[in-house]
GROMACS .gro file of C-alpha atoms in nm:
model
  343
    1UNK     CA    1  12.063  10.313   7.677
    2UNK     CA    2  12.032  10.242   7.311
    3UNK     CA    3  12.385  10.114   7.312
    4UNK     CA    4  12.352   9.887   7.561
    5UNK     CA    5  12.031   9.723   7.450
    6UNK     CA    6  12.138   9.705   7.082
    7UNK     CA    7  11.863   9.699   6.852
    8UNK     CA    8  11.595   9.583   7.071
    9UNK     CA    9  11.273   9.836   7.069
   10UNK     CA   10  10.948   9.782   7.282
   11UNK     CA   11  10.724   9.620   7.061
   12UNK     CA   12  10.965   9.400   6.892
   13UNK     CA   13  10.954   9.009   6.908
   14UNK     CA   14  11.275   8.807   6.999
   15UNK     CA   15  11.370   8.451   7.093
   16UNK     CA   16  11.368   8.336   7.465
   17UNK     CA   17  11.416   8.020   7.657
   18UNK     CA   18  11.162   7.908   7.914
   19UNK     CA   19  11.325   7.722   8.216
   20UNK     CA   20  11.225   7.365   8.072
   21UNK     CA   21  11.460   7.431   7.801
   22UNK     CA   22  11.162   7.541   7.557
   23UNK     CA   23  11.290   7.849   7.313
   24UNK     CA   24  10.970   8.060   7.162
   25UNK     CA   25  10.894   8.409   7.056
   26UNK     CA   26  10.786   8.682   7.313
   27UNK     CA   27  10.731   9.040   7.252
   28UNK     CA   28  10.947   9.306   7.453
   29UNK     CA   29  10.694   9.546   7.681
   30UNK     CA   30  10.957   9.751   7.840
   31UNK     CA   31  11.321   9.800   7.893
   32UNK     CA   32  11.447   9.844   8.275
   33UNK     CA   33  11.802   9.984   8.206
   34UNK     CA   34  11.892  10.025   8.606
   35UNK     CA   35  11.929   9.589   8.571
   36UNK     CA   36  11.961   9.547   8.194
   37UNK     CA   37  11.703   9.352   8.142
   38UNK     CA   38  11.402   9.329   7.919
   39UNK     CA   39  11.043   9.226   8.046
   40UNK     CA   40  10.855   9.010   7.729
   41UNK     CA   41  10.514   8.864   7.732
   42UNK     CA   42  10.363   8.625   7.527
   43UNK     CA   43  10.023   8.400   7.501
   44UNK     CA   44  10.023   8.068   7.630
   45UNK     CA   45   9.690   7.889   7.640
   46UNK     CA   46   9.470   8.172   7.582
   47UNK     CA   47   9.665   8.356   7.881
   48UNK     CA   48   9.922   8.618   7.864
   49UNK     CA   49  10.181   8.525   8.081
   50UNK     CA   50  10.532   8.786   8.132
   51UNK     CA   51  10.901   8.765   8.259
   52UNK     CA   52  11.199   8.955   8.331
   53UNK     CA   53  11.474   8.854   8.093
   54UNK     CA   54  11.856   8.996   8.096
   55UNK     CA   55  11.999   9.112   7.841
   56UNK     CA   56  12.295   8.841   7.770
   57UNK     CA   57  12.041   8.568   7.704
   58UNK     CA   58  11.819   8.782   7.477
   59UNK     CA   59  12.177   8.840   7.261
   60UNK     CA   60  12.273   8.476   7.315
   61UNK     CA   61  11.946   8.375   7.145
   62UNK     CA   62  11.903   8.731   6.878
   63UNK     CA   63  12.221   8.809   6.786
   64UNK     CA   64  12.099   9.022   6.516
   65UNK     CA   65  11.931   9.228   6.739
   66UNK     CA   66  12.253   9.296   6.965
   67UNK     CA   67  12.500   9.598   6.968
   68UNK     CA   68  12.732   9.602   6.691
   69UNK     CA   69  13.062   9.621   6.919
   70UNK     CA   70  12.960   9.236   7.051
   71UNK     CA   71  12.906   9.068   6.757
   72UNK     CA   72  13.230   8.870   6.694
   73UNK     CA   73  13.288   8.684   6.347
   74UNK     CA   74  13.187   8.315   6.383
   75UNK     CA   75  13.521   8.097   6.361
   76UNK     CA   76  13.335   7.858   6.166
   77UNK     CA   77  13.303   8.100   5.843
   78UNK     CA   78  13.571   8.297   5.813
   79UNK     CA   79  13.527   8.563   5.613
   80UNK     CA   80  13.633   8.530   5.247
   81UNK     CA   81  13.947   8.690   5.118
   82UNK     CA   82  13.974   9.067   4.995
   83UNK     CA   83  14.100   9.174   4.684
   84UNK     CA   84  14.410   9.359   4.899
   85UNK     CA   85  14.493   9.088   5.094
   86UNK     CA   86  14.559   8.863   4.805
   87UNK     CA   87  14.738   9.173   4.633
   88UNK     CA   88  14.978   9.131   4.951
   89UNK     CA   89  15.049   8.807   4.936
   90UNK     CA   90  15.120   8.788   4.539
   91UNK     CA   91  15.375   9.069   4.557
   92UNK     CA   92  15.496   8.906   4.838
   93UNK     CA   93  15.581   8.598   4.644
   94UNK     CA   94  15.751   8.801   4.386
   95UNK     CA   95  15.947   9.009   4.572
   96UNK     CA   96  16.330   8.883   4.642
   97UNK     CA   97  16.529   8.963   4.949
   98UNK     CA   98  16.930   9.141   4.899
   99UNK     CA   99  17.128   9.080   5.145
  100UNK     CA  100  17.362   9.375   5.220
  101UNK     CA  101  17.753   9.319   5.274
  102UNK     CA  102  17.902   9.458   5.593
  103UNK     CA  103  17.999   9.791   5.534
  104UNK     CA  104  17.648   9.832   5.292
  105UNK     CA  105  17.360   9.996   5.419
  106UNK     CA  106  17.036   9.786   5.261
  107UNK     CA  107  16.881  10.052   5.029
  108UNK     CA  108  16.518  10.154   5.078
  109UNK     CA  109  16.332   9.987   4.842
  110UNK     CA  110  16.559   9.649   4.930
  111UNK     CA  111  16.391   9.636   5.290
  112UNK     CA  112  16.066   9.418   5.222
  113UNK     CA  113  16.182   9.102   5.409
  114UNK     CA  114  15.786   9.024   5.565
  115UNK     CA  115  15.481   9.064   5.416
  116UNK     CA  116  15.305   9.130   5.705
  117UNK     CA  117  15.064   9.412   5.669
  118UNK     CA  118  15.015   9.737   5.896
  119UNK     CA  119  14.712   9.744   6.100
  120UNK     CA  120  14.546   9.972   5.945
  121UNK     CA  121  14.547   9.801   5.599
  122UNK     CA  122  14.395   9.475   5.754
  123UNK     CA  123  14.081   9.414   5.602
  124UNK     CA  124  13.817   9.393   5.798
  125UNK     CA  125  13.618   9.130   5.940
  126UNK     CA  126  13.324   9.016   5.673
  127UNK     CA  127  12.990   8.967   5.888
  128UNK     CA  128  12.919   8.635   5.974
  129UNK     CA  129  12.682   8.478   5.693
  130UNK     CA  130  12.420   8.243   5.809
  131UNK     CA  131  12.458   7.885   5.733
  132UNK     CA  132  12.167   7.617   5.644
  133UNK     CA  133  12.108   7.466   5.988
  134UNK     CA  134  12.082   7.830   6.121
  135UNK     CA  135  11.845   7.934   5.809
  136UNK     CA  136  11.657   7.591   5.852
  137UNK     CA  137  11.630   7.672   6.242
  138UNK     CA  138  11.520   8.052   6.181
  139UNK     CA  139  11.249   7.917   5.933
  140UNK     CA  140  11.145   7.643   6.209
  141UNK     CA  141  11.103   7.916   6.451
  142UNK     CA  142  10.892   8.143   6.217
  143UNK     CA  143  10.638   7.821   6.245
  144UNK     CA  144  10.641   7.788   6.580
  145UNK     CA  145  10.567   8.157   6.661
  146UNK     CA  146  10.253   8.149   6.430
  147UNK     CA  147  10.045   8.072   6.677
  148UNK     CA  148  10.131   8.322   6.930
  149UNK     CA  149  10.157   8.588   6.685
  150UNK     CA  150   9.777   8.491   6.525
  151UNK     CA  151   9.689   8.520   6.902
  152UNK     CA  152   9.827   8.864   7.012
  153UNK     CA  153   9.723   9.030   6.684
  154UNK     CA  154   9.362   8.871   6.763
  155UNK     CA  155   9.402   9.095   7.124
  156UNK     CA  156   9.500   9.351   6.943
  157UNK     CA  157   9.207   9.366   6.711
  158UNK     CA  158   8.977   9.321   7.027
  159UNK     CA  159   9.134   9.605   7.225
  160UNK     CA  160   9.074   9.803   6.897
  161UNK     CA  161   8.758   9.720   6.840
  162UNK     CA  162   8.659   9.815   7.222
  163UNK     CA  163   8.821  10.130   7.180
  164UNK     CA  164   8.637  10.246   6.879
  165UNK     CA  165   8.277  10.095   7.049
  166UNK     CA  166   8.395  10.356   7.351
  167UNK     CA  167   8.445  10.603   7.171
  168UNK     CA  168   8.125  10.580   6.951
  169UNK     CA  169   7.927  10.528   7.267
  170UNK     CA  170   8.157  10.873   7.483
  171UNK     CA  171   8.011  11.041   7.178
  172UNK     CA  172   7.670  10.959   7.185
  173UNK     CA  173   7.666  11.063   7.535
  174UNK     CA  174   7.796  11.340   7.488
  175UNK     CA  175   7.509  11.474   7.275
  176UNK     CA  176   7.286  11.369   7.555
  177UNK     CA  177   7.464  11.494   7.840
  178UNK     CA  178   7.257  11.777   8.029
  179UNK     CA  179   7.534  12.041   8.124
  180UNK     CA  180   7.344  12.126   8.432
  181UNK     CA  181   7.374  11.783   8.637
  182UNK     CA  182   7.682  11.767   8.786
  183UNK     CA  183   7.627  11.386   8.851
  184UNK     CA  184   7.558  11.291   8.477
  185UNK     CA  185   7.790  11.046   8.458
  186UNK     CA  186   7.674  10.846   8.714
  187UNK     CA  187   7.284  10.902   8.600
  188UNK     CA  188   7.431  10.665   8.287
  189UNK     CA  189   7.608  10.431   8.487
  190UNK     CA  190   7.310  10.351   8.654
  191UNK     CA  191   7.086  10.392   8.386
  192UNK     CA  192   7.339  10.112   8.199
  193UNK     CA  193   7.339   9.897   8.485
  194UNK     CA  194   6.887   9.862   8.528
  195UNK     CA  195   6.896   9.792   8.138
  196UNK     CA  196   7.102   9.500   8.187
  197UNK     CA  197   6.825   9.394   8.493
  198UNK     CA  198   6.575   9.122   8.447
  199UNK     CA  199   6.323   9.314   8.624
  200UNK     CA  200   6.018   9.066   8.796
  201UNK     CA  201   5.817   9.270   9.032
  202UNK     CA  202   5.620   9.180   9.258
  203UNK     CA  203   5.227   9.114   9.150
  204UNK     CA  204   4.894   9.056   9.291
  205UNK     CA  205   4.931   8.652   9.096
  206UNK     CA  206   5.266   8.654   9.398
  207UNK     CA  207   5.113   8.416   9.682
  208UNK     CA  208   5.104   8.540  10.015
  209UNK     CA  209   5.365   8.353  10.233
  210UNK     CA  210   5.320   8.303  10.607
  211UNK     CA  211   5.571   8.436  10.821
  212UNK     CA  212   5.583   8.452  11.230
  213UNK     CA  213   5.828   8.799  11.152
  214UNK     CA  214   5.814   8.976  10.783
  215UNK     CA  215   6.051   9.228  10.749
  216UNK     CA  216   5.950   9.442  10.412
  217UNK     CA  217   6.083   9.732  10.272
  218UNK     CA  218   5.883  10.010   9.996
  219UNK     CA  219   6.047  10.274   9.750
  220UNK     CA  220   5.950  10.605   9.744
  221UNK     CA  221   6.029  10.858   9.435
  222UNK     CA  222   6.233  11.174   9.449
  223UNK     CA  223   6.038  11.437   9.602
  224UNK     CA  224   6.030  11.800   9.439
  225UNK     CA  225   6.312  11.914   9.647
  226UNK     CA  226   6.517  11.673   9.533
  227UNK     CA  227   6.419  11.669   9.180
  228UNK     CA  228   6.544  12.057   9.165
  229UNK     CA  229   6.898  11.973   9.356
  230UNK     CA  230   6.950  11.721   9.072
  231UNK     CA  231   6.949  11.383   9.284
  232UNK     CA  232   6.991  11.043   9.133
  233UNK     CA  233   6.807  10.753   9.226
  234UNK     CA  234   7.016  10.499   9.310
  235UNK     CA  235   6.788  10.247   9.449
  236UNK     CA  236   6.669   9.987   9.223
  237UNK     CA  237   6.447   9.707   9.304
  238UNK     CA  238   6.457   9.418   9.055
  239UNK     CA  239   6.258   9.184   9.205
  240UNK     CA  240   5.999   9.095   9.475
  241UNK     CA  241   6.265   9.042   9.754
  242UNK     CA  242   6.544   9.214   9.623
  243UNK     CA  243   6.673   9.608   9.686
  244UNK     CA  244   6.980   9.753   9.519
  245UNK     CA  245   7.185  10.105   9.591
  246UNK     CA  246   7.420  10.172   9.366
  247UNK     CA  247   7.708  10.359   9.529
  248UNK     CA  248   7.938  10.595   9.316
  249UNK     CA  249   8.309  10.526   9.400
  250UNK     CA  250   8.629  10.653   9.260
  251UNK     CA  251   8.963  10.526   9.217
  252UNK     CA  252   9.283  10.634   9.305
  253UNK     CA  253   9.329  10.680   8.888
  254UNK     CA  254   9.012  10.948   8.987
  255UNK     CA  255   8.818  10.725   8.757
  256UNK     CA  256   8.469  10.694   8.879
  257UNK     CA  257   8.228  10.358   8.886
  258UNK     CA  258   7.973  10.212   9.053
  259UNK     CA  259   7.965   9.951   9.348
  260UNK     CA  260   7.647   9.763   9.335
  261UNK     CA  261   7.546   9.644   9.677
  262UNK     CA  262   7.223   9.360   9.731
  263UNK     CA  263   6.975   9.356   9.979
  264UNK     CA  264   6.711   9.073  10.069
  265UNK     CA  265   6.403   9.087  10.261
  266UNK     CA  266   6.104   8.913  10.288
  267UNK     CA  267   5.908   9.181  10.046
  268UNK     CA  268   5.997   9.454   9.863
  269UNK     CA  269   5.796   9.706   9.683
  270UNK     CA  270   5.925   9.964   9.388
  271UNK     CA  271   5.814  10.323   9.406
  272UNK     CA  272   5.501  10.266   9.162
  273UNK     CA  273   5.369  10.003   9.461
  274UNK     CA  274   5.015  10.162   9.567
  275UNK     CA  275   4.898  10.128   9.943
  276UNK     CA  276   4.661   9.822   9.823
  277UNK     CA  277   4.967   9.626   9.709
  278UNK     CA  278   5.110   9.711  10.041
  279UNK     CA  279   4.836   9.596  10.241
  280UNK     CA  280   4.778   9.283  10.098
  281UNK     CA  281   5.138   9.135  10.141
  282UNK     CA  282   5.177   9.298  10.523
  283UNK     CA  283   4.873   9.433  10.745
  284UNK     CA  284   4.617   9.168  10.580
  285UNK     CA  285   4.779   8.866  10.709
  286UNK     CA  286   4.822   9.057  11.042
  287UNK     CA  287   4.456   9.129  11.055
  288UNK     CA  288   4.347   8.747  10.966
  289UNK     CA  289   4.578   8.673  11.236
  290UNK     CA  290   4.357   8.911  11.506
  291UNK     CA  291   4.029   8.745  11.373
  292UNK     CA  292   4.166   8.393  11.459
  293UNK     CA  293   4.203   8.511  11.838
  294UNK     CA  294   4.583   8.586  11.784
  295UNK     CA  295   4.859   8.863  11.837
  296UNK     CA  296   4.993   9.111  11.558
  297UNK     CA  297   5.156   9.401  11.561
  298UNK     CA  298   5.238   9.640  11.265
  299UNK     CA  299   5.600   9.902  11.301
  300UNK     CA  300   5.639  10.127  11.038
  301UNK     CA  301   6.003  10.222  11.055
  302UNK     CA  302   6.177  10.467  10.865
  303UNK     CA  303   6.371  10.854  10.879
  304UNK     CA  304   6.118  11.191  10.853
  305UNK     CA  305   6.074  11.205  10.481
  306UNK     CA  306   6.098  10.825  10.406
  307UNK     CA  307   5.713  10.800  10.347
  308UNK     CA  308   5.572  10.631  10.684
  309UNK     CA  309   5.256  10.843  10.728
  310UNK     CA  310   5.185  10.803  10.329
  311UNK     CA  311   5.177  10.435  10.371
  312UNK     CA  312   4.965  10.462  10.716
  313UNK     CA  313   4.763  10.750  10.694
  314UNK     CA  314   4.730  10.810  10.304
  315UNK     CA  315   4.735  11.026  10.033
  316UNK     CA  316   4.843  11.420  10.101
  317UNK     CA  317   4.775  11.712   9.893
  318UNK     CA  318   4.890  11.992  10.089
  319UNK     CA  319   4.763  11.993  10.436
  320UNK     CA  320   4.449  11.780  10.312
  321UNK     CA  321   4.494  11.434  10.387
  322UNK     CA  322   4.281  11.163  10.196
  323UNK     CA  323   4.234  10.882  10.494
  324UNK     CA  324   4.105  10.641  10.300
  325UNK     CA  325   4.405  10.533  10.125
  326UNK     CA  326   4.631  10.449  10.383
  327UNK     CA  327   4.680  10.123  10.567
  328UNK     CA  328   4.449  10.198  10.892
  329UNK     CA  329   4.179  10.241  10.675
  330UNK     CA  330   4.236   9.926  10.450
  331UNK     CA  331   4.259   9.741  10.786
  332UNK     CA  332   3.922   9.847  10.942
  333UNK     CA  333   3.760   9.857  10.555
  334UNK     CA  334   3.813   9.520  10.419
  335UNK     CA  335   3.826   9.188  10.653
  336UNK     CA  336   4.082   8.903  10.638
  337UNK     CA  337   3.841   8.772  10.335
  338UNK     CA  338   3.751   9.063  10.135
  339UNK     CA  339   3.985   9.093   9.818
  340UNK     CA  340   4.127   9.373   9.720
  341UNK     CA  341   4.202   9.610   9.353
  342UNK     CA  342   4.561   9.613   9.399
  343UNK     CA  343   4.552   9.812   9.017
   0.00000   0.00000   0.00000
C-alpha cells in the first residue's frame, strides 16, 4: 500500500482538478487501496463538499508526492554533467587508436576504440529541478488555498472547542450523577431540554374561551411508588395548550437521546394545577351552560392511577376523603357567577 500511493498520508493536502477545469487544494480523508484511489474534501462556500479521486491524477497534479520508481527526469532539464562523465569523455579525446597488422594480436591496453561507458558507471539521473513558471505556479497555488485552509483550521478549532465544552460538562455530571438511578442519563437529558423551555402556564388572567367540545388534559406528579422505583418524569407542559413526553431512544451506535414528541389540546394543566384552576377552565362553563336552559356533560377519562377521582371527588389522605375539593362540589358550591381563588 505505501508503495503504491507514494507519499500521500491521510491528512495531507494535494492539488486536484474539479470537472470545470478548476485545480485547488483538498485534503486526503482516506485511502481505498482495493480501486487506488484517494477520497479528499475541501470547503467550498461554507460547505464541505468530498470526492473520490484516482491515483494517476493526484500524481499528474503532485508529483512530489508520488512513488519514487514513477518519477521520470523532465526532458526539458536535463540533468547537469558529473564529474565522471566528463572524466570519460576527456580521456577519450586523448586516447589514440593502433591498428594491429595481420598476424598481430592488438595488445590489451591498445583496445579502447569507444568511449562508451558500462552501465553500471552511468551516472545517474539528477532529479528534476523546478523551473520559474513551476515555482511562480506553486506560489500562485499557495494563495489560492488560503482560503480553504483558514476555513478548515477554523472547523478544526470549533470541533476542538466542542470537545473540550463536552468534556468539562461529562465531568461535571459526573460529580452529580446518583449511582443508584439507573436512568440518570436521561434525568439530564430532560432536565437540559425544560431549561431551554420558555415556560407560560396557564393563569387565572387566561380568558375563558367558548367551545361546543373542549378536550383538556391535567398532570399529575410521581406517586410514592414510583418515586422509590426511580421513575422519570417525562411529561412536560410548557404552555397552556401544549403537552410534551420525552421518549428515550437509542441508536444503532447504542448511543442514547431523546425524541421529543408535541401534543395540543384545548387546555392543559401542569401537575401544580389545583382543582379550582381546573374548574374554572372546564365544569364552570358547563354549569353556566345548564343555567341558560342548555345541555352539558362532563367525562373524566383516564387509566386507574391517572388521578380521575382526585380531580372529581377531591383530596385523599388515606381512606379519608376531603369532598369539598373536588369538582362536584365546586359545581354545586359556586354558580356560573361566583368567582373563584384559583391560588
Amino acid at each position: 500500500m505505501a508503495a503504491s500511493f507514494g507519499k500521500i498520508v491521510i491528512g495531507i493536502y494535494v492539488e486536484i482538478k474539479r470537472s470545470d477545469g478548476r485545480i485547488h487544494q483538498a485534503m486526503v480523508t482516506s485511502l481505498n487501496e482495493d480501486n487506488e484511489s484517494v477520497t479528499v474534501e475541501w470547503i467550498e462556500n461554507g460547505d464541505t463538499k468530498g470526492k473520490e479521486i484516482d491515483l494517476e491524477s493526484i500524481f499528474a497534479l503532485n508529483p512530489d508526492i508520488a512513488p519514487e520508481d514513477e518519477i521520470a527526469p523532465s526532458p526539458e532539464t536535463p540533468p547537469p554533467p558529473t564529474p565522471s562523465s566528463m572524466k570519460v569523455n576527456k580521456i577519450a579525446k586523448n586516447r589514440r587508436t593502433v591498428v594491429p597488422t595481420k598476424n598481430e594480436t592488438p595488445s590489451r591496453d591498445n583496445r579502447v576504440g569507444s568511449t562508451r561507458a558500462r552501465p553500471s558507471q552511468l551516472p545517474e539521473p539528477a532529479p528534476p529541478q523546478p523551473t520559474a513558471q513551476q515555482t511562480a505556479q506553486q506560489l500562485q497555488n499557495a494563495r489560492r488555498k488560503s482560503n480553504c485552509v483558514k476555513e478548515v483550521e477554523k472547523l478544526q478549532e470549533k470541533r476542538e472547542r466542542r470537545r473540550l465544552q463536552q468534556q468539562e460538562l461529562r465531568e461535571k455530571r459526573a460529580q452529580e450523577v446518583d449511582t443508584t438511578n439507573p436512568n440518570y442519563e436521561i434525568m439530564y437529558m430532560i432536565r437540559d431540554f425544560r431549561a431551554s423551555l420558555d415556560y407560560r402556564p396557564l393563569t387565572t388572567a387566561d380568558l375563558i374561551e367558548e367551545h361546543r367540545i373542549c378536550v383538556c388534559v391535567r398532570k399529575r406528579p410521581l406517586n410514592k411508588k414510583e418515586m422509590t422505583m426511580k421513575d422519570l418524569d417525562v411529561i412536560t407542559i410548557p404552555s397552556k395548550d401544549v403537552v410534551m413526553v420525552h421518549e428515550p431512544k437509542q441508536k444503532v451506535d447504542l448511543t442514547r437521546y431523546l425524541e421529543n414528541q408535541t401534543f395540543r389540546f384545548d387546555y392543559a394543566f401542569d401537575d401544580s394545577t389545583t382543582n379550582e384552576m381546573v374548574y374554572r377552565f372546564t365544569a364552570r362553563p358547563l354549569v353556566e351552560t345548564i343555567f341558560e336552559k342548555g345541555m352539558a356533560t362532563c367525562f373524566a377519562y383516564g387509566q386507574t392511577g391517572s388521578g380521575k377521582t382526585h380531580t372529581m371527588g377531591g383530596d385523599f389522605s388515606g381512606k379519608n376523603q376531603d369532598c369539598s375539593k373536588g369538582i362536584y362540589a365546586l359545581a354545586g358550591r359556586f354558580g356560573p357567577s361566583t368567582e373563584l381563588d384559583c391560588g
